[in-house]
């Protein structure tokens, strides 16, 4: 090869490398961002046009308001300025704030408020809304709404249920037939700081400021929420500068930024914002399918055999190992109750397993291959359990197969979560441990009469001290019965490009109302 | 035999040692987790570093190569046998049987192979057995068509007429004269297909349709490593190099075998 040709080749390669490196620009260096708009990557469709259910929780937080909110485990006013618990709890009467308007200009009245509750009852949207408890709803005047409860179905949990995403107040013009809440939601009008300006299913949702909002004005002109269902694709989107922020699907369980990527992202100059939440990822037993799980010793074996510090290590310490109790400090009353959990002790696990006569026990664990964190954790669990004589069989499958398989009986353990976003903490605890609730389904943890009784004492009393005593009993009961294996305390993560400022968490949910770009 | 053949044989022998003597070579259990040394780079204790769970990467690569190569061999051999039975039956019997068998082969060849394999593996679920089955289902038809073509060509050769004229029966003719003439192109093709099948297995494992974790497999290892390209590049460099090595070994041997058996090339070389 002559020298001219060599030089030409070298020049060509250098030019190619230069062109290639242009495509690898740093996240924070993108000049494409319009500084009045925030582009968010989100793992779910926001489901704004909703045939039978309700829009996604992100919509409920950005654009919606509820009668009440739950803050630090207590119900506080929101759209309702006050409420009264009557007839020993069988009626809750709300007084609604005056002068509020929906995003389309419609005045807020009690008649408008009742529409979402009528919808949830008519369409049987009972999961977490607690509307299955309601006997009837009355609107005695324009600013009062009364809920009457079925016998034995009242309680603090019913009051806290009004803070649930599915109970977000929406206006009568939201429905296909205005004023008829049983028809599909076609145009979301609500009371929050943002309103929806555009929605394309499975692609994006655009929010703009709601000029009828009575609170502080938002700082941005637009938020575009892009639906990117693949976890790693969302990460690539922020690394390439196509989006400014990734928001976890913060009720837990799915569609979040993989925890094992957070360190890499941070090292790449991206902000990683974390908010603890009262939700714990656990290993749940399919005790209805496999009688072995009814043996408390076997459940204790699982608790002793798992080293939670190593699980936290797998996620670079971004999550907190569940060493101290079933729930993290931000769960109701946990800190003050001083609840303890099982400590890692493989020898004790081995001994208990021998006492059960189950040495070599081979439970089958279902694993969702779309969740890379879960796959790695399952491999780690397999290795840990093997040390104690349990040969965990991993069945890794895609999300669709996983969901189908989980509904069936052919599995023994799976990782899941108890608790949830703060507003859902009462209903989630009851829904995971009381088989009579509409939420229990295939997602319940091991339970017993003692646990059911204890969880009712935790979530029902209106009196805070009674609830505290109830939570103490509940935490102690699930611990004593080794109802599941608490693995780690979950958290909500928001990943943001360098230069995005003002993201705050209210409770366990992120808010972007005050977001600005660093100049 | 040329230089390429010798290089190919040496490379394949080396590969065979890795595949069949893996447990003797690997310094650690490939599934032995040690979280205190996770994502370590190259060290004297771990010559290719460790992965996310602190498992020795070299040991996992040794076992992973075994997994991929063994699946490839099973797929190629079983597909070859099925293809041989179908193709030779169609060619020998001819007529309606040939038509019928060829239409079945046409149906299998009408589907885009990769998409068909992904669909079958997706429906069956991820496991070593299912991936093998999916690849056999989508591979055998190619062998059948090739064998049929070779047998039909061989049947028309003058030496077959000569054998028949000398009183050889049909079975003798097939075994003694037809099959040897099919063997050479078939074995060359099979060598070529090993590398091809290996890449298909790696691809399927990469998208999560391969063997179940924690069993090590090259495609799955690369898939897991993609999140650590900047922080732990050894996780994809070593499996990537190994895949290249395996594919190159089979390809170089395939090329030299084809050169050796192809009379036109042989005569050109002789000149």
PDB file of C-alpha atoms in Angstrom, chain A residues 19 89 406 421 431 478 500:
ATOM      1  CA  UNK A  19     -18.603  12.101  13.052  1.00  0.00           C
ATOM      2  CA  UNK A  89     -68.218   6.529  61.181  1.00  0.00           C
ATOM      3  CA  UNK A 406     -48.664 -15.508  38.029  1.00  0.00           C
ATOM      4  CA  UNK A 421     -47.099   5.490  47.750  1.00  0.00           C
ATOM      5  CA  UNK A 431     -55.182  -5.278  50.143  1.00  0.00           C
ATOM      6  CA  UNK A 478     -46.601 -10.353  59.957  1.00  0.00           C
ATOM      7  CA  UNK A 500     -32.751  20.935  35.422  1.00  0.00           C
TER       8      UNK A 500
END
